[in-house]
Each structure stands twice: as structure tokens, then as C-alpha cells.
Amino acid sequence: MAGTSEMKNIGITNTDCVANAAREGLRDGASPSAEAKPQLPHICIGDMTANTNISGFYVLQSAVIKTTLSKKSYLSGTVSDKTGSMPIIFWDCTVCPAEEGGAVFLKGQVAEFKGSLQITLETIRAAGPDEDLSYLVPVAPIDAEAMYAEIQATVDSLTDSDYKAVCQEFLSRYARQFQTIPAAKSVHHGFLHGLLMHTGCMLKIAEELAALYSQVIDRNLLLTGTLLHDIAKREEFTFSGLGLVSGYSAKGQLLGHLVMGSQEIAEVCKALNVPEEKSLLLQHMLLSHHGKPEYGAAVVPMCAESELLSLIDMIDSRMEIYRENLEQTPMGQFSNRIFALDGHRIYRHYDPDCQG
């Protein structure tokens, strides 16, 4: 809404929201636990249409308290499930009722606003500890075990003993987190196994391009930088009880995963007696993989491998943004505007499930 100002997101119980829940759902002596259970069948976000009444659990992807021009507070955010995401709005709300990345119970109606769907809420509250929410958690559309095995095989194929040792050290330290955590909060790969999927796909692209441009690309350096480029996201993020990204740690905000990753690479290389030039090149790969300072890069790419890594990262992230948004777009129609694609709409003309 025009003329709004953002306030900080507060992850505590919202007395206003609780009061609304009491008014809307706890009439005639009903208990809180009775109101808490979703009215089955659960309506997936991908199946929602205008005027759909919803009552159930969803993941709170983002939430912020804003104010109207008349100084009334309201909650604006986004919820998701395995089938997609949708904006929400809750009028006369002053404090966010749950942590981002956690599950919330919603009651409201889907409405169309400026050509897009959003849920106008009557009730929102944090999910209780005894409620089964496993069906909510989005998971990467991959065979995670098989992809991790492919990554291990790629590391085993490295012919430079120093780069191979660095990769093996990081995988031995962080195998569990690397295989399970999301790669982002919401823009792309924001689901369980997201970092594994993002890195695995990038390694496949890197392998092909290293062979194509073998006259200028050191395959060992490119693959090692690709494997480790986002490894520090395990420390950059904070995670909800569902395993999704709920926010950023203090180190994540003050340093970011590029700096934290390059620092750890320097430490590991020193411990493994890796030559200084190789250590510097790997640090440079991480510090520059966002390409430009305005995209978060600490330095611009200064070698062919770092240039290629930044482009591979952009390709895979943008193709995932397309995939996630096209899944929610009917055939022959345009999507809503996508902030991560510079506000563009994208057109769905292809259905992979219908190809012979």
C-alpha cells in the first residue's frame, strides 16, 4: 500500500492478534485447542482462488508491521506451503505473532488485489509444539542422497591434491548442514536440501564449462570454489524449528557468508599447508562470487574462474526463480511481478510433464 512505513519485525506473541482470534474463533465456550486444529481438507496455496475461505497451518516466510497514512498498524507478509507462497495482510495488528520461518495457523479469505491474490486474515497465531506440521515443510525436488553422492564423486575426481584436501575437509566438517539447510530465506532454493540442490546443479554446469573453456579455466579451482561458495550460509542464517531460514545471525549481518567463508578457507588452507597462492585464489572466488559490489561482492572477479563462478551462480539462482514461479503460473499466462527478476512478469509456455 502506498504511504506505508515499515517497523521492525518482532517474533513474540501478538496480543492484538490473540484478541482477534478469541473474538473470531473462540465463541460459545470453544477451547483454544479446538480452534487451533485446521478444518480439513487443508487447502494448498497452489489450489487457492479468489473468495476461497482458508483455515489451517502455513509457513510464515516473512512478516513486517506497517502503518497506513491514517497511522493504523497492520501486518503484511508472505506465507507458504509445499505448493507455493502467497501474500497475507492482517488489519489492526501491531506485533508479529510468530518468528519468520515458523508455522502459523491462519483463518481468512483469499482476495484479488491489483491483479494478484492475497489472503486477508481474521486470525493468525503461532503453531503449538504438539501440532504435526511436517506436511508443510517444502523440500527440494531432488534425490538428496544421490546428489550428495554425485558431489562426492566430483570431489574424488579432482586432480589437484591441495584443492581436493580442502574440499574433503569442509565436507567432513559440515556434511549434515550442507545436505539439509536451505540456500536462502525465500528468493530461491528456500527449502530443505536447498543448498545441496543449488551447489549440485552449479557443479554440473561448472564441469561442462570447465571442459568447454579448458584453455583458460583451471577445472580444479573452479569446482572447488563452486562447491564452497555458499558453505558459510550455515552460520549466516538462523533456522526455525521446521529447519527453514528464519533470519540472519549477528555474524551473518555483520560479515556475511562471503567473508565468513573466505576466512574459514584461509584457516583450513593454512592447517593443510596449502600454498598461499591457491589459498588466495579460493578466498577470491568466495569474495567475488556475487559479481558486483551492488550485488554484495566484496571484490569484483579478477580471474577467469571467479568470473565464471559468478555467472554460474546467477544462472542457477535465476533458473530456480523461474521454476518456482512458473509452477504457480497457469499455462498461457503471465506470472505476478517477481521482485528478484527486477519486477518482471514471466510467461509460461512450456509444461515438462506433457513432453513425449
CSV table of C-alpha atoms in Angstrom, one decimal:
chain,number,residue,atom,x,y,z
A,1,MET,CA,0.0,0.0,0.0
A,2,ALA,CA,1.3,3.5,-0.8
A,3,GLY,CA,2.2,5.7,2.0
A,4,THR,CA,3.3,3.0,4.5
A,5,SER,CA,6.4,2.8,6.7
A,6,GLU,CA,8.0,-0.4,7.9
A,7,MET,CA,8.6,-1.2,11.6
A,8,LYS,CA,10.9,-3.9,12.9
A,9,ASN,CA,9.6,-7.5,12.9
A,10,ILE,CA,9.1,-8.8,16.4
A,11,GLY,CA,8.9,-12.5,16.9
A,12,ILE,CA,6.7,-12.6,20.1
A,13,THR,CA,3.1,-13.3,20.8
A,14,ASN,CA,0.8,-10.6,19.5
A,15,THR,CA,-1.8,-9.6,22.0
A,16,ASP,CA,-3.9,-7.9,19.3
A,17,CYS,CA,-3.8,-11.0,17.1
A,18,VAL,CA,-4.7,-13.2,20.1
A,19,ALA,CA,-7.6,-11.0,20.9
A,20,ASN,CA,-8.8,-11.2,17.3
A,21,ALA,CA,-8.5,-15.0,17.5
A,22,ALA,CA,-10.6,-15.0,20.6
A,23,ARG,CA,-13.3,-12.9,19.0
A,24,GLU,CA,-13.4,-14.8,15.8
A,25,GLY,CA,-12.8,-18.4,16.8
A,26,LEU,CA,-13.4,-19.0,20.5
A,27,ARG,CA,-17.1,-18.3,20.7
A,28,ASP,CA,-19.7,-20.4,22.7
A,29,GLY,CA,-17.1,-21.7,25.1
A,30,ALA,CA,-14.9,-23.3,22.5
A,31,SER,CA,-11.4,-24.2,23.7
A,32,PRO,CA,-8.2,-22.8,22.1
A,33,SER,CA,-7.2,-26.3,21.1
A,34,ALA,CA,-10.4,-26.8,19.3
A,35,GLU,CA,-9.9,-23.6,17.2
A,36,ALA,CA,-6.3,-24.5,16.7
A,37,LYS,CA,-6.9,-27.5,14.5
A,38,PRO,CA,-7.2,-26.9,10.8
A,39,GLN,CA,-10.5,-27.5,9.1
A,40,LEU,CA,-9.8,-30.4,6.7
A,41,PRO,CA,-9.1,-30.7,3.9
A,42,HIS,CA,-6.1,-28.4,4.1
A,43,ILE,CA,-6.3,-26.0,1.2
A,44,CYS,CA,-2.9,-25.8,-0.5
A,45,ILE,CA,-1.7,-22.4,-1.7
A,46,GLY,CA,-1.3,-23.7,-5.2
A,47,ASP,CA,-5.1,-24.5,-5.3
A,48,MET,CA,-6.3,-21.2,-3.8
A,49,THR,CA,-8.6,-19.0,-5.9
A,50,ALA,CA,-10.3,-15.7,-5.2
A,51,ASN,CA,-13.0,-15.9,-2.5
A,52,THR,CA,-11.6,-19.2,-1.1
A,53,ASN,CA,-12.1,-19.4,2.7
A,54,ILE,CA,-9.0,-20.8,4.4
A,55,SER,CA,-8.4,-22.2,7.9
A,56,GLY,CA,-5.2,-24.1,8.5
A,57,PHE,CA,-1.4,-24.1,9.1
A,58,TYR,CA,1.1,-22.5,6.8
A,59,VAL,CA,4.8,-21.4,7.0
A,60,LEU,CA,5.3,-17.7,7.8
A,61,GLN,CA,8.0,-16.8,5.2
A,62,SER,CA,8.1,-13.1,6.0
A,63,ALA,CA,6.2,-10.6,8.2
A,64,VAL,CA,6.5,-6.9,8.9
A,65,ILE,CA,4.3,-4.4,10.7
A,66,LYS,CA,3.4,-1.4,8.6
A,67,THR,CA,1.3,1.7,9.2
A,68,THR,CA,-1.3,3.3,6.9
A,69,LEU,CA,-1.4,7.0,6.2
A,70,SER,CA,-4.0,7.3,8.9
A,71,LYS,CA,-1.5,5.7,11.4
A,72,LYS,CA,-3.2,2.4,11.7
A,73,SER,CA,-0.9,-0.6,12.1
A,74,TYR,CA,-1.3,-3.8,10.1
A,75,LEU,CA,0.7,-6.9,9.3
A,76,SER,CA,2.0,-7.5,5.8
A,77,GLY,CA,3.8,-10.7,4.9
A,78,THR,CA,4.0,-13.9,2.9
A,79,VAL,CA,3.1,-17.5,3.8
A,80,SER,CA,4.0,-20.7,2.0
A,81,ASP,CA,3.5,-24.4,1.9
A,82,LYS,CA,4.9,-27.1,-0.4
A,83,THR,CA,2.8,-25.8,-3.3
A,84,GLY,CA,3.8,-22.2,-3.3
A,85,SER,CA,3.6,-18.9,-1.5
A,86,MET,CA,1.1,-16.0,-1.1
A,87,PRO,CA,1.0,-12.5,0.4
A,88,ILE,CA,-1.1,-12.0,3.6
A,89,ILE,CA,-2.5,-8.9,5.2
A,90,PHE,CA,-4.0,-8.6,8.7
A,91,TRP,CA,-5.5,-5.2,9.6
A,92,ASP,CA,-5.3,-3.6,13.1
A,93,CYS,CA,-2.3,-5.8,14.0
A,94,THR,CA,0.6,-4.2,16.0
A,95,VAL,CA,3.1,-7.1,16.7
A,96,CYS,CA,4.1,-10.1,14.6
A,97,PRO,CA,2.6,-13.3,16.1
A,98,ALA,CA,5.4,-15.7,15.2
A,99,GLU,CA,9.0,-16.0,14.1
A,100,GLU,CA,9.7,-15.9,10.3
A,101,GLY,CA,10.2,-19.4,9.1
A,102,GLY,CA,7.9,-20.9,11.7
A,103,ALA,CA,4.4,-22.3,11.3
A,104,VAL,CA,1.3,-20.2,11.9
A,105,PHE,CA,-2.4,-21.0,12.0
A,106,LEU,CA,-4.4,-18.8,9.6
A,107,LYS,CA,-8.1,-18.1,9.2
A,108,GLY,CA,-9.2,-15.8,6.4
A,109,GLN,CA,-10.3,-15.3,2.8
A,110,VAL,CA,-8.3,-15.2,-0.4
A,111,ALA,CA,-9.0,-12.0,-2.4
A,112,GLU,CA,-7.7,-10.3,-5.5
A,113,PHE,CA,-5.7,-7.1,-5.1
A,114,LYS,CA,-4.2,-5.3,-8.0
A,115,GLY,CA,-4.4,-8.3,-10.2
A,116,SER,CA,-2.8,-10.7,-7.7
A,117,LEU,CA,-4.1,-13.0,-5.0
A,118,GLN,CA,-3.6,-12.3,-1.3
A,119,ILE,CA,-5.1,-13.7,2.0
A,120,THR,CA,-6.9,-11.2,4.1
A,121,LEU,CA,-6.8,-12.6,7.7
A,122,GLU,CA,-9.2,-12.8,10.5
A,123,THR,CA,-6.9,-14.8,12.7
A,124,ILE,CA,-3.2,-15.6,12.9
A,125,ARG,CA,-1.2,-17.3,15.7
A,126,ALA,CA,1.9,-19.3,16.1
A,127,ALA,CA,1.6,-23.1,15.9
A,128,GLY,CA,1.8,-25.0,19.1
A,129,PRO,CA,4.7,-27.5,20.0
A,130,ASP,CA,2.4,-30.6,19.8
A,131,GLU,CA,1.0,-29.9,16.3
A,132,ASP,CA,2.2,-32.1,13.4
A,133,LEU,CA,3.4,-29.7,10.7
A,134,SER,CA,5.7,-32.0,8.7
A,135,TYR,CA,3.4,-31.8,5.7
A,136,LEU,CA,4.1,-28.0,5.5
A,137,VAL,CA,7.8,-28.1,5.0
A,138,PRO,CA,8.9,-27.5,1.4
A,139,VAL,CA,11.7,-29.9,0.2
A,140,ALA,CA,14.0,-29.7,-2.8
A,141,PRO,CA,12.6,-31.7,-5.8
A,142,ILE,CA,15.7,-33.9,-5.9
A,143,ASP,CA,17.0,-37.2,-4.7
A,144,ALA,CA,19.2,-35.7,-2.0
A,145,GLU,CA,21.2,-38.8,-1.3
A,146,ALA,CA,22.0,-39.3,-5.0
A,147,MET,CA,23.0,-35.7,-5.4
A,148,TYR,CA,25.4,-35.8,-2.5
A,149,ALA,CA,26.9,-38.9,-3.9
A,150,GLU,CA,27.5,-37.1,-7.2
A,151,ILE,CA,29.2,-34.2,-5.3
A,152,GLN,CA,31.4,-36.6,-3.5
A,153,ALA,CA,32.4,-38.2,-6.8
A,154,THR,CA,33.2,-34.8,-8.2
A,155,VAL,CA,35.5,-34.1,-5.3
A,156,ASP,CA,37.1,-37.5,-5.8
A,157,SER,CA,37.8,-36.6,-9.4
A,158,LEU,CA,39.9,-33.6,-8.6
A,159,THR,CA,43.5,-34.0,-9.7
A,160,ASP,CA,45.0,-31.3,-7.6
A,161,SER,CA,45.7,-32.8,-4.2
A,162,ASP,CA,45.6,-29.4,-2.4
A,163,TYR,CA,42.1,-28.4,-3.7
A,164,LYS,CA,40.8,-31.9,-3.1
A,165,ALA,CA,42.1,-31.9,0.5
A,166,VAL,CA,40.3,-28.6,1.1
A,167,CYS,CA,37.0,-29.9,-0.3
A,168,GLN,CA,37.3,-33.1,1.7
A,169,GLU,CA,37.9,-31.2,4.9
A,170,PHE,CA,34.9,-29.0,4.5
A,171,LEU,CA,32.6,-31.9,3.6
A,172,SER,CA,33.8,-33.9,6.6
A,173,ARG,CA,33.1,-30.9,8.9
A,174,TYR,CA,29.7,-29.9,7.6
A,175,ALA,CA,28.2,-32.8,5.7
A,176,ARG,CA,24.9,-32.7,7.6
A,177,GLN,CA,24.3,-29.0,7.4
A,178,PHE,CA,25.4,-28.9,3.7
A,179,GLN,CA,22.9,-31.7,2.8
A,180,THR,CA,19.9,-30.3,4.7
A,181,ILE,CA,19.8,-26.5,5.1
A,182,PRO,CA,18.0,-24.1,2.6
A,183,ALA,CA,20.2,-22.0,0.4
A,184,ALA,CA,18.2,-18.8,1.1
A,185,LYS,CA,15.3,-17.5,3.0
A,186,SER,CA,12.8,-17.1,0.2
A,187,VAL,CA,14.2,-15.9,-3.1
A,188,HIS,CA,15.5,-19.2,-4.5
A,189,HIS,CA,16.2,-22.6,-3.0
A,190,GLY,CA,14.5,-21.6,0.2
A,191,PHE,CA,13.5,-25.2,1.2
A,192,LEU,CA,15.1,-28.1,2.9
A,193,HIS,CA,18.1,-29.5,0.9
A,194,GLY,CA,18.2,-26.2,-1.0
A,195,LEU,CA,21.9,-25.6,-0.5
A,196,LEU,CA,22.6,-29.1,-1.7
A,197,MET,CA,20.5,-28.7,-4.8
A,198,HIS,CA,21.9,-25.3,-5.6
A,199,THR,CA,25.5,-26.4,-5.2
A,200,GLY,CA,25.0,-29.7,-7.0
A,201,CYS,CA,23.4,-28.0,-10.0
A,202,MET,CA,26.1,-25.4,-10.2
A,203,LEU,CA,28.8,-28.1,-10.1
A,204,LYS,CA,27.2,-29.8,-13.1
A,205,ILE,CA,27.3,-26.5,-15.0
A,206,ALA,CA,30.8,-25.8,-13.9
A,207,GLU,CA,32.0,-29.2,-15.1
A,208,GLU,CA,30.7,-28.6,-18.6
A,209,LEU,CA,32.0,-25.1,-18.8
A,210,ALA,CA,35.4,-26.1,-17.5
A,211,ALA,CA,35.8,-28.6,-20.3
A,212,LEU,CA,34.5,-26.1,-22.9
A,213,TYR,CA,36.9,-23.3,-21.8
A,214,SER,CA,39.8,-25.6,-20.8
A,215,GLN,CA,42.3,-23.2,-22.3
A,216,VAL,CA,41.6,-20.5,-19.7
A,217,ILE,CA,39.9,-22.4,-16.8
A,218,ASP,CA,41.6,-24.4,-14.1
A,219,ARG,CA,39.0,-27.1,-13.5
A,220,ASN,CA,40.2,-27.9,-10.0
A,221,LEU,CA,40.0,-24.3,-8.9
A,222,LEU,CA,36.6,-23.7,-10.5
A,223,LEU,CA,35.0,-26.9,-9.0
A,224,THR,CA,36.5,-26.2,-5.5
A,225,GLY,CA,35.2,-22.6,-5.5
A,226,THR,CA,31.8,-23.7,-6.7
A,227,LEU,CA,31.5,-26.4,-4.0
A,228,LEU,CA,32.4,-24.0,-1.2
A,229,HIS,CA,30.9,-20.7,-2.5
A,230,ASP,CA,27.9,-20.8,-0.1
A,231,ILE,CA,29.3,-23.1,2.6
A,232,ALA,CA,29.2,-20.4,5.3
A,233,LYS,CA,25.4,-19.9,4.9
A,234,ARG,CA,25.2,-22.5,7.8
A,235,GLU,CA,26.4,-19.7,10.0
A,236,GLU,CA,24.9,-16.7,8.2
A,237,PHE,CA,21.3,-17.8,8.8
A,238,THR,CA,19.2,-18.6,11.8
A,239,PHE,CA,16.8,-21.5,11.5
A,240,SER,CA,13.3,-22.2,12.7
A,241,GLY,CA,12.1,-25.4,14.3
A,242,LEU,CA,11.0,-26.5,10.9
A,243,GLY,CA,14.5,-26.2,9.6
A,244,LEU,CA,13.7,-23.2,7.4
A,245,VAL,CA,15.6,-19.9,7.4
A,246,SER,CA,14.1,-17.6,10.0
A,247,GLY,CA,16.6,-14.7,9.8
A,248,TYR,CA,20.3,-13.8,9.9
A,249,SER,CA,22.7,-14.3,12.7
A,250,ALA,CA,24.8,-11.5,14.1
A,251,LYS,CA,27.8,-12.7,12.2
A,252,GLY,CA,25.6,-13.1,9.1
A,253,GLN,CA,24.6,-9.5,9.3
A,254,LEU,CA,28.0,-8.0,10.3
A,255,LEU,CA,30.1,-10.2,7.9
A,256,GLY,CA,28.0,-12.2,5.5
A,257,HIS,CA,28.7,-15.6,4.1
A,258,LEU,CA,31.3,-14.4,1.5
A,259,VAL,CA,33.6,-13.0,4.2
A,260,MET,CA,33.0,-15.8,6.7
A,261,GLY,CA,33.6,-18.4,4.0
A,262,SER,CA,36.8,-16.8,2.8
A,263,GLN,CA,38.1,-16.5,6.4
A,264,GLU,CA,37.5,-20.2,7.0
A,265,ILE,CA,39.1,-21.2,3.8
A,266,ALA,CA,42.2,-19.3,4.8
A,267,GLU,CA,42.3,-21.2,8.1
A,268,VAL,CA,41.8,-24.6,6.5
A,269,CYS,CA,44.4,-23.9,3.8
A,270,LYS,CA,46.9,-22.9,6.5
A,271,ALA,CA,46.2,-26.0,8.5
A,272,LEU,CA,46.6,-28.2,5.4
A,273,ASN,CA,49.8,-26.4,4.3
A,274,VAL,CA,48.1,-25.4,1.0
A,275,PRO,CA,50.3,-23.0,-1.0
A,276,GLU,CA,49.5,-19.3,-0.4
A,277,GLU,CA,48.5,-18.6,-4.0
A,278,LYS,CA,46.0,-21.4,-4.0
A,279,SER,CA,44.6,-20.1,-0.7
A,280,LEU,CA,44.3,-16.6,-2.0
A,281,LEU,CA,42.6,-17.8,-5.2
A,282,LEU,CA,40.0,-19.7,-3.3
A,283,GLN,CA,39.4,-16.8,-1.0
A,284,HIS,CA,39.0,-14.6,-4.0
A,285,MET,CA,36.5,-17.0,-5.5
A,286,LEU,CA,34.2,-16.7,-2.5
A,287,LEU,CA,34.7,-12.9,-2.0
A,288,SER,CA,33.8,-12.2,-5.7
A,289,HIS,CA,31.1,-14.7,-6.5
A,290,HIS,CA,28.3,-12.2,-6.3
A,291,GLY,CA,29.9,-10.5,-9.3
A,292,LYS,CA,29.4,-6.8,-8.4
A,293,PRO,CA,29.6,-4.8,-5.2
A,294,GLU,CA,26.0,-3.7,-5.6
A,295,TYR,CA,25.1,-7.4,-5.6
A,296,GLY,CA,27.1,-8.0,-2.4
A,297,ALA,CA,30.5,-8.9,-3.8
A,298,ALA,CA,33.4,-7.8,-1.6
A,299,VAL,CA,35.7,-7.6,-4.7
A,300,VAL,CA,35.0,-8.0,-8.4
A,301,PRO,CA,36.1,-11.2,-10.2
A,302,MET,CA,39.8,-10.9,-11.3
A,303,CYS,CA,40.4,-14.4,-12.7
A,304,ALA,CA,38.6,-16.4,-15.3
A,305,GLU,CA,37.4,-19.0,-12.7
A,306,SER,CA,35.9,-16.3,-10.4
A,307,GLU,CA,34.2,-14.7,-13.4
A,308,LEU,CA,32.7,-18.0,-14.4
A,309,LEU,CA,31.6,-18.8,-10.9
A,310,SER,CA,29.7,-15.6,-10.5
A,311,LEU,CA,27.9,-16.3,-13.8
A,312,ILE,CA,27.1,-19.9,-12.9
A,313,ASP,CA,25.7,-18.7,-9.6
A,314,MET,CA,23.5,-16.2,-11.3
A,315,ILE,CA,22.3,-18.8,-13.9
A,316,ASP,CA,21.3,-21.4,-11.4
A,317,SER,CA,19.6,-18.9,-9.0
A,318,ARG,CA,17.6,-17.2,-11.7
A,319,MET,CA,16.5,-20.5,-13.3
A,320,GLU,CA,15.3,-21.7,-9.9
A,321,ILE,CA,13.4,-18.4,-9.5
A,322,TYR,CA,11.8,-19.2,-12.9
A,323,ARG,CA,11.0,-22.8,-11.9
A,324,GLU,CA,9.4,-21.8,-8.6
A,325,ASN,CA,7.2,-19.1,-10.1
A,326,LEU,CA,6.3,-21.0,-13.3
A,327,GLU,CA,4.9,-23.8,-11.1
A,328,GLN,CA,2.4,-21.3,-9.8
A,329,THR,CA,1.5,-19.8,-13.2
A,330,PRO,CA,-1.2,-21.4,-15.4
A,331,MET,CA,-0.2,-22.4,-19.0
A,332,GLY,CA,-0.5,-19.5,-21.5
A,333,GLN,CA,-0.5,-16.8,-18.7
A,334,PHE,CA,2.0,-14.4,-17.2
A,335,SER,CA,3.1,-14.6,-13.5
A,336,ASN,CA,2.8,-11.9,-11.0
A,337,ARG,CA,5.7,-9.4,-10.9
A,338,ILE,CA,8.8,-11.0,-9.4
A,339,PHE,CA,10.9,-8.7,-7.3
A,340,ALA,CA,14.0,-11.0,-7.7
A,341,LEU,CA,13.7,-10.7,-11.5
A,342,ASP,CA,13.7,-6.8,-11.4
A,343,GLY,CA,9.9,-6.8,-11.1
A,344,HIS,CA,9.3,-8.6,-14.4
A,345,ARG,CA,6.4,-10.9,-15.2
A,346,ILE,CA,7.3,-14.2,-16.8
A,347,TYR,CA,5.3,-16.2,-19.3
A,348,ARG,CA,4.5,-19.9,-19.0
A,349,HIS,CA,4.5,-21.6,-22.4
A,350,TYR,CA,6.1,-25.0,-21.5
A,351,ASP,CA,5.0,-28.0,-19.5
A,352,PRO,CA,7.8,-30.5,-19.0
A,353,ASP,CA,5.2,-33.1,-17.8
A,354,CYS,CA,3.5,-33.0,-21.2
A,355,GLN,CA,6.6,-33.7,-23.3
A,356,GLY,CA,7.0,-37.0,-25.1
